[in-house]
XYZ file of C-alpha atoms in Angstrom:
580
model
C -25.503 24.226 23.299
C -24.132 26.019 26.093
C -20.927 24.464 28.147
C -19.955 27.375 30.772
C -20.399 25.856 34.369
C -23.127 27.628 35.976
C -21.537 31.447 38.041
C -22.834 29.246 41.446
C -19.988 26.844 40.875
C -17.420 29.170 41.236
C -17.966 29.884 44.959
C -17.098 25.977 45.510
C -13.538 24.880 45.921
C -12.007 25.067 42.266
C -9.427 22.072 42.912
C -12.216 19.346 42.705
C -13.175 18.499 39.150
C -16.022 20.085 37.377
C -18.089 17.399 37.858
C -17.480 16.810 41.917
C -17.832 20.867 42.246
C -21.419 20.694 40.078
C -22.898 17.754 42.698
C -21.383 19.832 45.620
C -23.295 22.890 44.678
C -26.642 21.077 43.347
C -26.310 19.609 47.099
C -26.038 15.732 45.825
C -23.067 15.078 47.717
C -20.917 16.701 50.555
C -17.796 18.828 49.817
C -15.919 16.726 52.229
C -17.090 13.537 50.754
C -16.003 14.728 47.200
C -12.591 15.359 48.129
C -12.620 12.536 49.592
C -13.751 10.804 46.756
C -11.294 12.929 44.622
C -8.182 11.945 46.879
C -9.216 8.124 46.097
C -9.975 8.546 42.736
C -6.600 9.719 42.096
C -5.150 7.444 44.038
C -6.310 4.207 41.888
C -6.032 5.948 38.873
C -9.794 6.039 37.587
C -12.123 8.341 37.083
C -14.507 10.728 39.609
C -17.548 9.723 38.308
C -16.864 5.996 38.672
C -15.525 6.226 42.192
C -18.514 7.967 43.603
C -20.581 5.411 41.806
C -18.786 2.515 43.230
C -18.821 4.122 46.843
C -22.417 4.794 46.540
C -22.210 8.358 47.227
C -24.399 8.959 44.332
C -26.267 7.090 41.892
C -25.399 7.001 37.921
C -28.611 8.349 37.404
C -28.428 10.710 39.967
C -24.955 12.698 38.733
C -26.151 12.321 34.674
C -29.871 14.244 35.543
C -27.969 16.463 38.006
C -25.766 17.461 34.890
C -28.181 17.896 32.435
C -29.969 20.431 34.437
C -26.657 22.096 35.466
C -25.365 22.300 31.624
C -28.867 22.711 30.198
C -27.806 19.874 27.825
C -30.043 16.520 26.697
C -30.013 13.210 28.561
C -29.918 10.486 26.445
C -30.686 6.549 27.687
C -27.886 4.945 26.522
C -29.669 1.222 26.404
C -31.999 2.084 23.920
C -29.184 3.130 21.302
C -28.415 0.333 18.939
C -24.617 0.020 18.712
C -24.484 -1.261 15.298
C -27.088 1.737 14.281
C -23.938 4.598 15.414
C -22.416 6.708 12.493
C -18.938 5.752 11.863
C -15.867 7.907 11.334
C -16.979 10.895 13.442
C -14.686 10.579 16.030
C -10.921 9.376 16.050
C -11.932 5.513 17.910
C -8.998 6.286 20.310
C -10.497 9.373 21.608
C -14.031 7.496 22.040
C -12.210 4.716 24.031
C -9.854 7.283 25.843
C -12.477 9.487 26.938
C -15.680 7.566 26.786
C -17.505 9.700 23.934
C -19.598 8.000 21.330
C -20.596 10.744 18.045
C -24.194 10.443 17.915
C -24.189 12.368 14.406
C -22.763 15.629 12.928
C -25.188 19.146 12.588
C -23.913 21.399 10.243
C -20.205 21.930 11.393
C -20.466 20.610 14.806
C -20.563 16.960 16.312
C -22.935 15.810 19.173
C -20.955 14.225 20.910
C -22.599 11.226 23.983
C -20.793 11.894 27.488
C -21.362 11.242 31.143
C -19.375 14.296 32.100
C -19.479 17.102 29.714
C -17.791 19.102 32.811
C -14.581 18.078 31.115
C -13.365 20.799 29.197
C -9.665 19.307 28.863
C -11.519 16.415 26.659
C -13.901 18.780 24.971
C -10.977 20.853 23.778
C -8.972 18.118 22.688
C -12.045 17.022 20.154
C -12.464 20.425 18.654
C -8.340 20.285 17.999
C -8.577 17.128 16.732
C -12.300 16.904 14.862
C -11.486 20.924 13.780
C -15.283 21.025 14.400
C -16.864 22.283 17.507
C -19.105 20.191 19.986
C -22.570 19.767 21.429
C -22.941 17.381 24.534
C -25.346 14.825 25.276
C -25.187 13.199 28.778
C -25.636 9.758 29.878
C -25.686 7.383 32.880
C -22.134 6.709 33.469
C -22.936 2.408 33.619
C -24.919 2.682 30.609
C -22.413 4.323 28.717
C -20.155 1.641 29.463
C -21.891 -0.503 28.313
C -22.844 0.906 24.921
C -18.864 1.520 24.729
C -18.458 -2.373 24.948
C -21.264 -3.050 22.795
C -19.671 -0.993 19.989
C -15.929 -2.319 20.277
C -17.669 -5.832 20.654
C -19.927 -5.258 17.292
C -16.411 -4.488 15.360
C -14.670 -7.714 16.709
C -17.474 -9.591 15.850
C -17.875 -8.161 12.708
C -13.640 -9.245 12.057
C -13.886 -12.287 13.329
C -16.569 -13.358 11.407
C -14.713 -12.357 8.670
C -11.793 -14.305 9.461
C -13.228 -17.157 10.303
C -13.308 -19.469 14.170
C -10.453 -21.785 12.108
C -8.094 -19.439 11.156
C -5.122 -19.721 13.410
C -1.554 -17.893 12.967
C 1.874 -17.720 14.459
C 2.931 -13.926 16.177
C 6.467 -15.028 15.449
C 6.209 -15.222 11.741
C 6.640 -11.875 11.253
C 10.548 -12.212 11.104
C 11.472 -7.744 11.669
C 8.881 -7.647 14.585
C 11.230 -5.832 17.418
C 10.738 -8.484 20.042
C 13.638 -7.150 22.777
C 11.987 -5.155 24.798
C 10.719 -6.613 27.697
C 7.841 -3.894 27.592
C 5.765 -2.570 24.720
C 4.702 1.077 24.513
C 1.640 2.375 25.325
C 1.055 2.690 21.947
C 2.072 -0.659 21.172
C -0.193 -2.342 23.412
C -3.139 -0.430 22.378
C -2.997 -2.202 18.586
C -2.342 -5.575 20.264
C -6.111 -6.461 19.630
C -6.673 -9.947 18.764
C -9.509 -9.323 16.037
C -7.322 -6.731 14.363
C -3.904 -8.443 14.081
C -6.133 -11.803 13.274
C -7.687 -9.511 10.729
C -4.351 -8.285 8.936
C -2.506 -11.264 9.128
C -4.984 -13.002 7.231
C -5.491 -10.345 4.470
C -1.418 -11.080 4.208
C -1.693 -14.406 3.484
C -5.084 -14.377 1.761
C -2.987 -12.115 -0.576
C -0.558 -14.355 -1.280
C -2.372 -16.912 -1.730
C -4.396 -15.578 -4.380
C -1.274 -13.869 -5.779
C -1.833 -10.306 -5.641
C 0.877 -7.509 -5.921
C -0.350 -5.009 -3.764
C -2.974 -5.167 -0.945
C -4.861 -1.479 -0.718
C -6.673 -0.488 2.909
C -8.485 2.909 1.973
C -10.654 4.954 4.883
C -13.462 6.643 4.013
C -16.339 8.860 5.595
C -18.840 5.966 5.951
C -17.125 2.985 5.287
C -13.453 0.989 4.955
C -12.244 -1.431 2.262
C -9.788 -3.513 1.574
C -9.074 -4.492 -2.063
C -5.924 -6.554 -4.009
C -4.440 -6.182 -7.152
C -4.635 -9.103 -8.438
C -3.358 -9.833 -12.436
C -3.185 -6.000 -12.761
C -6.399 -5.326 -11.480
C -7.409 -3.936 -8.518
C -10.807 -6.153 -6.423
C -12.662 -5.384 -3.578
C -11.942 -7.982 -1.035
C -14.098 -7.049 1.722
C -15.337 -3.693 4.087
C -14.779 -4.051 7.410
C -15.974 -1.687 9.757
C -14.668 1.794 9.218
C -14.351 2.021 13.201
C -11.103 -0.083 12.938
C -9.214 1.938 10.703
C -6.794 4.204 13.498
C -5.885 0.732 15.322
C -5.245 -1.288 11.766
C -3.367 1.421 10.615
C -1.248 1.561 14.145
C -0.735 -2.650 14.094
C 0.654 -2.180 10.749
C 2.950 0.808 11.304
C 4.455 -1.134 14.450
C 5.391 -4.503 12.523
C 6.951 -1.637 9.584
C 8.824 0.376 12.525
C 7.430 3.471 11.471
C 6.139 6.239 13.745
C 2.620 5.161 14.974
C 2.166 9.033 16.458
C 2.535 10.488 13.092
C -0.659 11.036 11.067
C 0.129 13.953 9.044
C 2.815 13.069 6.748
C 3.243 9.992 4.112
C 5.897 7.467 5.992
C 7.550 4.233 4.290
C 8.483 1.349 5.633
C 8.914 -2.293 5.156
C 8.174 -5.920 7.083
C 8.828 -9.543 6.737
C 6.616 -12.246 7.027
C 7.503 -16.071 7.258
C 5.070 -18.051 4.880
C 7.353 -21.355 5.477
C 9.997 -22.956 6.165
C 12.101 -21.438 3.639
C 10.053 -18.579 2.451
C 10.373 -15.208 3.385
C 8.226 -12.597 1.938
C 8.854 -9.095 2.246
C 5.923 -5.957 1.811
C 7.024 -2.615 1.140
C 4.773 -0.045 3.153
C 3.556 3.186 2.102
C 1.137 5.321 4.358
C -0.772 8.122 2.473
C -2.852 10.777 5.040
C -5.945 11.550 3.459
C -9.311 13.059 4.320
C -10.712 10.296 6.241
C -7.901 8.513 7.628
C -4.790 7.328 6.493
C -4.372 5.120 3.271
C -2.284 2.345 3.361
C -0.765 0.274 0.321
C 1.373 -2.772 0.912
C 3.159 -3.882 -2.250
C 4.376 -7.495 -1.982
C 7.709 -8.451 -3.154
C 8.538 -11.832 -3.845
C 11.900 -13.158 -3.767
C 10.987 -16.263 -5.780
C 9.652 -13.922 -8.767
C 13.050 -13.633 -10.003
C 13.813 -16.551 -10.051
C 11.557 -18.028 -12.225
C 13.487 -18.809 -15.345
C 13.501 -16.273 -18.524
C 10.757 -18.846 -19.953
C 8.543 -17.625 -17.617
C 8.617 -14.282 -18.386
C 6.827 -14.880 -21.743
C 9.626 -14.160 -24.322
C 9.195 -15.339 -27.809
C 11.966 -17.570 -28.667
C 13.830 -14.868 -30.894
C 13.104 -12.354 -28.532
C 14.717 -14.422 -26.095
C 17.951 -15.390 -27.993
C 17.979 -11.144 -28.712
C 17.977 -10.585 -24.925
C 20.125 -13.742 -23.801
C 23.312 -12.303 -26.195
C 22.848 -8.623 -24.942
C 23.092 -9.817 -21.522
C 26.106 -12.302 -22.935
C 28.175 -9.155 -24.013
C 31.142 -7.839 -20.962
C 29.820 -4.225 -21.973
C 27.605 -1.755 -23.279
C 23.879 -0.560 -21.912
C 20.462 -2.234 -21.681
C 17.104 -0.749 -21.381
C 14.229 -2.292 -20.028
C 11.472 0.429 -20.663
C 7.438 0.622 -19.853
C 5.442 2.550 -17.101
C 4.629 1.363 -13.619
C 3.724 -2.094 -13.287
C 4.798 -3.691 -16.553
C 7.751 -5.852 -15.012
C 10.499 -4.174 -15.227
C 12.184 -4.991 -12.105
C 10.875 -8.768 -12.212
C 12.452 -8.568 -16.088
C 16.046 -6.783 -14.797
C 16.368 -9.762 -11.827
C 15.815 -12.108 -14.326
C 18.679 -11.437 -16.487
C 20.765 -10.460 -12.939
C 19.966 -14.301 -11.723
C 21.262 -15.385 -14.782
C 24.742 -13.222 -14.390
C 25.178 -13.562 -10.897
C 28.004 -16.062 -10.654
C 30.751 -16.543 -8.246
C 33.374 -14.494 -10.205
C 30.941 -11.636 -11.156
C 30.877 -8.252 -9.107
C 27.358 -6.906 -9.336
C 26.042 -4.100 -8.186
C 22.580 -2.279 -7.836
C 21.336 1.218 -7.037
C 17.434 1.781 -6.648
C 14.852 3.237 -4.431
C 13.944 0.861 -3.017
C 15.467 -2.598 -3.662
C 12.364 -4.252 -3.927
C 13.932 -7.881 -4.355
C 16.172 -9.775 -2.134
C 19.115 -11.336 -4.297
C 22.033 -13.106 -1.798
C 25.322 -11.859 -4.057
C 24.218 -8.798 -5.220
C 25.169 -5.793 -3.543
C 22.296 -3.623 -3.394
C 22.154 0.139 -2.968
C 19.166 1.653 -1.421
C 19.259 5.482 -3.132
C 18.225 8.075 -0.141
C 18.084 11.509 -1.703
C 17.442 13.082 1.779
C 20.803 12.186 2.132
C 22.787 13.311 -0.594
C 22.907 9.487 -2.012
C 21.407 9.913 -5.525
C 21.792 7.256 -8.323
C 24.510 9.364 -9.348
C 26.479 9.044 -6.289
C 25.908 5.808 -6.073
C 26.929 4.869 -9.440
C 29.969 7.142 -8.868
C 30.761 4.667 -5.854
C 30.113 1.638 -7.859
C 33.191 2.944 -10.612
C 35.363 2.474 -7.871
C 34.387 -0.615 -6.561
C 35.659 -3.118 -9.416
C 31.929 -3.948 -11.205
C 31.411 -6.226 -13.811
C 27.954 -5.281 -13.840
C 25.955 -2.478 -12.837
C 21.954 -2.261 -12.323
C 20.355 1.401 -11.759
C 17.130 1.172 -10.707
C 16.030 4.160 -13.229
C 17.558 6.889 -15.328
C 15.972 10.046 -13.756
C 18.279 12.851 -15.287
C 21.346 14.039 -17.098
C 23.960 13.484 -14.530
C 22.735 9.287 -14.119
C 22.646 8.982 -17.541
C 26.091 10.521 -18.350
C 27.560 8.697 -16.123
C 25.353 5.001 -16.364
C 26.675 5.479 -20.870
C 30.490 5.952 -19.479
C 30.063 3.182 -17.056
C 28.721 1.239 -20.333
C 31.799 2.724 -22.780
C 34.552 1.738 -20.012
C 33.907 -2.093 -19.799
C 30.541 -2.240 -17.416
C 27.341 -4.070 -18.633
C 24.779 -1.595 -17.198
C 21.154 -2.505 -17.017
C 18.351 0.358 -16.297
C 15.240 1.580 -16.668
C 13.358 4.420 -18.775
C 9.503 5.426 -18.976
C 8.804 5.036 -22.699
C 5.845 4.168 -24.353
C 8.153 1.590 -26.831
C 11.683 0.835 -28.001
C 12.332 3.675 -30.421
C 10.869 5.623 -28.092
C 13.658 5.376 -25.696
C 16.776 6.764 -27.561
C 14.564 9.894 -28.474
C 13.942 10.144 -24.612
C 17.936 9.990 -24.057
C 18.500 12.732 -26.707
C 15.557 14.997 -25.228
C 17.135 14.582 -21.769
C 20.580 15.958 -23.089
C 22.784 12.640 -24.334
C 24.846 13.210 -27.571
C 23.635 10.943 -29.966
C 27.553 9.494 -30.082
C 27.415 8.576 -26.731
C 23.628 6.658 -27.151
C 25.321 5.056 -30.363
C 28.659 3.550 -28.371
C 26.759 2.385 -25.630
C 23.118 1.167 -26.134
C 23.179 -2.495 -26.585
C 19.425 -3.236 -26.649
C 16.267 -1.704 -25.838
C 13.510 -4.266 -24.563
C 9.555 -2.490 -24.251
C 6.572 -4.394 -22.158
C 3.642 -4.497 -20.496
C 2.222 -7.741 -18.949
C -1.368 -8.814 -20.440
C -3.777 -11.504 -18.349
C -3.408 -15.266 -19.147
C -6.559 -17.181 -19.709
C -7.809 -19.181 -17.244
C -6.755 -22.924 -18.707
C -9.602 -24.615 -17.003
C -12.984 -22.126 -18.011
C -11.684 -20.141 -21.316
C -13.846 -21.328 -24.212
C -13.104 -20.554 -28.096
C -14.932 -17.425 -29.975
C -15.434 -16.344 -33.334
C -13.829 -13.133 -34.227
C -14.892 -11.917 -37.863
C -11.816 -11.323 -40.086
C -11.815 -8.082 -40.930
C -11.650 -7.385 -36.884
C -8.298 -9.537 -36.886
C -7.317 -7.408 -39.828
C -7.672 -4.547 -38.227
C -6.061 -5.441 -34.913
C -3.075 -5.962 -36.316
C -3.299 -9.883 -37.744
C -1.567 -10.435 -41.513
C -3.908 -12.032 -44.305
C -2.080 -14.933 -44.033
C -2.280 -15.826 -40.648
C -5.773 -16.238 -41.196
C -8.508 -19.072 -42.299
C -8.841 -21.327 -39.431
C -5.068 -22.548 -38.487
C -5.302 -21.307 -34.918
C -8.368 -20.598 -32.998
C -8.658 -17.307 -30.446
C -10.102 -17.856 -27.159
C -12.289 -15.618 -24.337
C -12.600 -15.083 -20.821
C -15.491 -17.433 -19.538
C -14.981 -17.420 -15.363
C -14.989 -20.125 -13.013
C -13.878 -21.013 -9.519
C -10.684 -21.086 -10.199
C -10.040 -17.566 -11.211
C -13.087 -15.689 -10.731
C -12.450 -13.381 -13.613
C -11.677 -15.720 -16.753
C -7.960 -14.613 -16.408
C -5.280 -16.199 -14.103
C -1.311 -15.096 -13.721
C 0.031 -12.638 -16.468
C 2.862 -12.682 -19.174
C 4.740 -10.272 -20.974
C 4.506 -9.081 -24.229
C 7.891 -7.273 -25.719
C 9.313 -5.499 -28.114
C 13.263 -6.516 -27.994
C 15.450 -4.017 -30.104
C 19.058 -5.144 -30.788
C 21.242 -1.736 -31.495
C 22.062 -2.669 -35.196
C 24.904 -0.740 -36.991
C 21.826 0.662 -39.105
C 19.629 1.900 -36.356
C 22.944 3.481 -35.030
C 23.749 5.230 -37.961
C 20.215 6.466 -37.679
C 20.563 7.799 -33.806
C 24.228 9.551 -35.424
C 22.271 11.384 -37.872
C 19.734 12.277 -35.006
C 17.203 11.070 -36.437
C 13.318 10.659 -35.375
C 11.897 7.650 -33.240
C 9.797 7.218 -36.466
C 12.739 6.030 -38.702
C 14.569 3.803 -36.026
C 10.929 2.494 -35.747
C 10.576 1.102 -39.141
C 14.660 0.320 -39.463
C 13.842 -2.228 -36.695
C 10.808 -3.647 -37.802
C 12.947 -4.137 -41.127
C 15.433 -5.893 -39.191
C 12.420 -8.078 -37.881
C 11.855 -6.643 -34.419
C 8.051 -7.212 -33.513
C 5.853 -4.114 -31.771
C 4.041 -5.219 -28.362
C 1.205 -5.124 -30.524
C 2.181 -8.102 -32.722
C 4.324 -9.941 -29.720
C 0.609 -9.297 -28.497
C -1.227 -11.297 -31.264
C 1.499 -14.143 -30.907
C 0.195 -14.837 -27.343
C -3.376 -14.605 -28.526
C -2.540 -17.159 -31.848
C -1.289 -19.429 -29.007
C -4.425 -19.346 -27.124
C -2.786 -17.305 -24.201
C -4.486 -14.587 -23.482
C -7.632 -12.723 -25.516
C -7.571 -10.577 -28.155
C -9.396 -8.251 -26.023
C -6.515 -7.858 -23.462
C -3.998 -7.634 -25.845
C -5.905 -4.135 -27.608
C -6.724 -2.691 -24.506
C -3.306 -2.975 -22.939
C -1.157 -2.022 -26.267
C -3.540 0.824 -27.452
C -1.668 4.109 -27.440
């Protein structure tokens, strides 16, 4: 569609807006009363079009058929669009509110876009930056507009609050990092402040909690937005709200993380408290991910209390819990907790820290990021942009006096190096690997460069896991599993004929799923002077493997099938999470 002002226009004084000079030369309105117009219109800060509305110079109807004949360009009656019926995710929703535009629908690369003054070629230009697509006007009457504008913003806080719920009520002020000092927000600020949207987000928060998930998940798409939880390891769709909110959602929750609300193009970080009590803090870590649609946002939710649970929470089998209680006991020497993202690791490391952080015990902890708030632990945040590495900070540590030293993960050559001398000098140092198992581990030192000396004189113990579901206590029901199934999953001929009974996932109100909470299984591997004769003689993961099941150190597989014999979790679980 054609958007060049018409040659006439060009005769008429060029300072008035497109618009004024288009109803001056179709003869609608005086020059002099247009500047006039013009002079007030700046002067209150609104628009043209509304001040020669107001001043009834001209009607709406008037100035919208005046420019549809001028631009050649469709008239469209606003009223008769249904706002709920308008495609979503067209058009950034602060640009539609900015500008008044509503996207009526896309053809082929270019977006018809609604308008009651497509004489604006500032806004028009902005759009094709920002939509990289070009544009077709549509005109409309200027009240009508309006009011289809309304109607849509109006159809989205309906749509949250009914989502939320009339008798859900929170307090601003729990949200302990919110910068409350100045006297003034930003403009950007004050254009997230939307009651259905921070209604909206602080009850996904505490929904969250409350149904103890780690992470909460708020994905854009094209035609549609959802939220989902991971909940148990498991990530649920919670609910869709309309896509339209996703630019001020994202905005509300980039303010409370202090992270640059402008910035759309790059993945930021961040982090915000929230007061769920009154002596409970819970912090989120924020990560913001640009992607086609909009920007993803994860929120992983770290929970102060979760290490301090007690070691018998964590699932341990008693001997696997006497293994790791006299590793930790020892004044030096290295621990590993090993297993890929999500299996507990930190939760496991904060365990054993609560249990060593006394009053005459220096501790000390690198890691990116400290995910868990321990009062008498000195925690490192590592910042690579910066030059402050795990290396560098362990470095710093060695000076510092430690009696024990936590590195958030063993990366490279250099950590490692210096995390076994740390170990070998009088330092109990606890860190992480990604391993698939135990054995698995001191092949992974020797592959990233460690002499097999240095593993020997300073691995203590090597703990594997991965957290499985729990049963739901109230709905799981018994099932009969033929025996040569149990065979072959791992269970010894003895432990069969009817002296324990497995259990399944049923479902209920309760939990939904059949599953409720999780546990760890483990495989705990003491350093014996065997298996360290073994890593001397460099030999293979294979042979330390069977040395330690020898020595009586159970695979996840079979610390697995003891949660299953105790009617823990389901057989199922158990093979799907341990199957390599």
């Amino acid at each position: 569609m054609a958007t060049a002002e018409p040659t006439a226009l060009s005769r008429v004084n060029v300072a008035l807006p497109g618009v004024a000079r288009v109803l001056v030369t179709a003869g609608k309105i005086t020059e002099t009363a247009a500047k006039d117009a013009y002079s007030r219109a700046l002067a209150a800060r609104r628009g043209f079009v509304a001040e020669v509305i107001d001043s009834e110079l001209i009607t709406a109807l008037q100035i919208a058929t005046t420019l549809s004949q001028a631009f050649a360009i469709p008239m469209v009656d606003a009223d008769a669009i249904d706002a709920t019926l308008l495609p979503e995710g067209l058009i950034d929703p602060d640009l539609s509110r900015r500008f008044g535009l509503i996207a009526l629908g896309r053809r082929d690369t270019r977006l018809v876009l609604l308008t009651a003054d497509p004489s604006d070629h500032e806004t028009a230009e902005k759009v094709k930056f920002v939509t990289q697509t070009g544009v077709d006007w549509a005109v409309a009457e200027f009240d009508k507009l309006a009011r289809l504008l309304e109607a849509r913003n109006k159809t989205a806080g309906a749509a949250l609050d009914s989502i939320v719920g009339q008798d859900f009520n929170f307090d601003e002020s729990t949200f302990v990092d919110k910068d409350a000092s100045t006297e003034e927000k930003s403009g950007a600020e004050a254009d997230v402040e939307d009651a259905p949207i921070v209604r909206f987000f602080h009850k996904a928060l505490i929904d969250a909690i409350n149904m103890g998930a780690s992470d909460l998940h708020f994905e854009p798409y094209e035609r549609f937005y959802r939220v989902r939880f991971r909940i148990d390891g498991k990530l649920q769709e919670i609910v869709s709200p309309p896509v339209i909110i996703k630019e001020k959602l994202a905005s509300r929750i980039k303010v409370l993380s202090r992270l640059d609300i402008s910035e759309k193009r790059i993945p930021q970080d961040g982090r915000m408290k929230l007061r769920v009590g009154p002596e409970r803090t819970i912090d989120f870590r924020v990560s913001t991910l640009p992607t086609l649609f909009g920007e993803k946002i994860v929120i992983r939710i770290l929970d102060p209390n979760s290490a301090k649970m007690g070691i018998e929470a964590l699932g341990y089998e008693p001997d696997e819990k006497a293994r790791l209680l006299s590793a930790i006991d020892r004044p030096y020497g290295m621990i590993l907790v090993t297993g890929p993202t999500g299996s507990g690791k930190t939760v496991s490391m904060y365990t054993c820290l609560n249990l060593l952080n006394k009053p005459g015990v220096n501790i000390s902890t690198a890691e990116d990021p400290s995910e868990i708030y321990m009062p008498g632990v000195n925690q490192v945040n590592v910042n690579d942009k910066a030059g402050l590495t795990f290396a560098v900070a362990l470095r710093a540590f060695l000076r510092q006096d430690p009696d024990v030293i936590m590195v958030g993960e063993i990366r490279d050559l250099e950590t490692a190096d210096i995390a076994i001398k740390a170990a070998q000098t009088g330092h109990l140092v606890l860190s992480t690997l990604h391993t698939n198992n135990a054995p698995a581990t001191l092949a992974r030192l020797r592959n990233m460069g460690v002499a097999p000396f240095n593993v020997a004189s300073s691995v203590i113990l090597i703990t594997a896991q991965r957290l499985v579901r729990k049963l739901c206590p109230k709905c799981k029901a018994p099932i009969k599993i033929a025996d040569s199934a149990l065979l072959e999953a791992g269970f010894k001929k003895e432990e069969l004929g009817g002296s324990w009974t497995p259990y399944q996932p049923v479902g209920c109100k309760a939990c939904n799923s059949g599953y409720k909470g999780r546990v760890g299984i483990y495989e705990v591997m003491p350093i014996s002077d065997e298996i360290r004769r073994i890593i001397l003689a460099d030999g293979s993961a294979m042979q330390i493997a069977e040395q330690a099941r020898t020595e009586g150190v159970r695979s996840m597989r079979e610390s697995g099938l003891q949660k299953v014999k105790a009617g823990v979790t389901s057989l199922e679980e158990v093979l799907g999470v341990t199957s390599e």
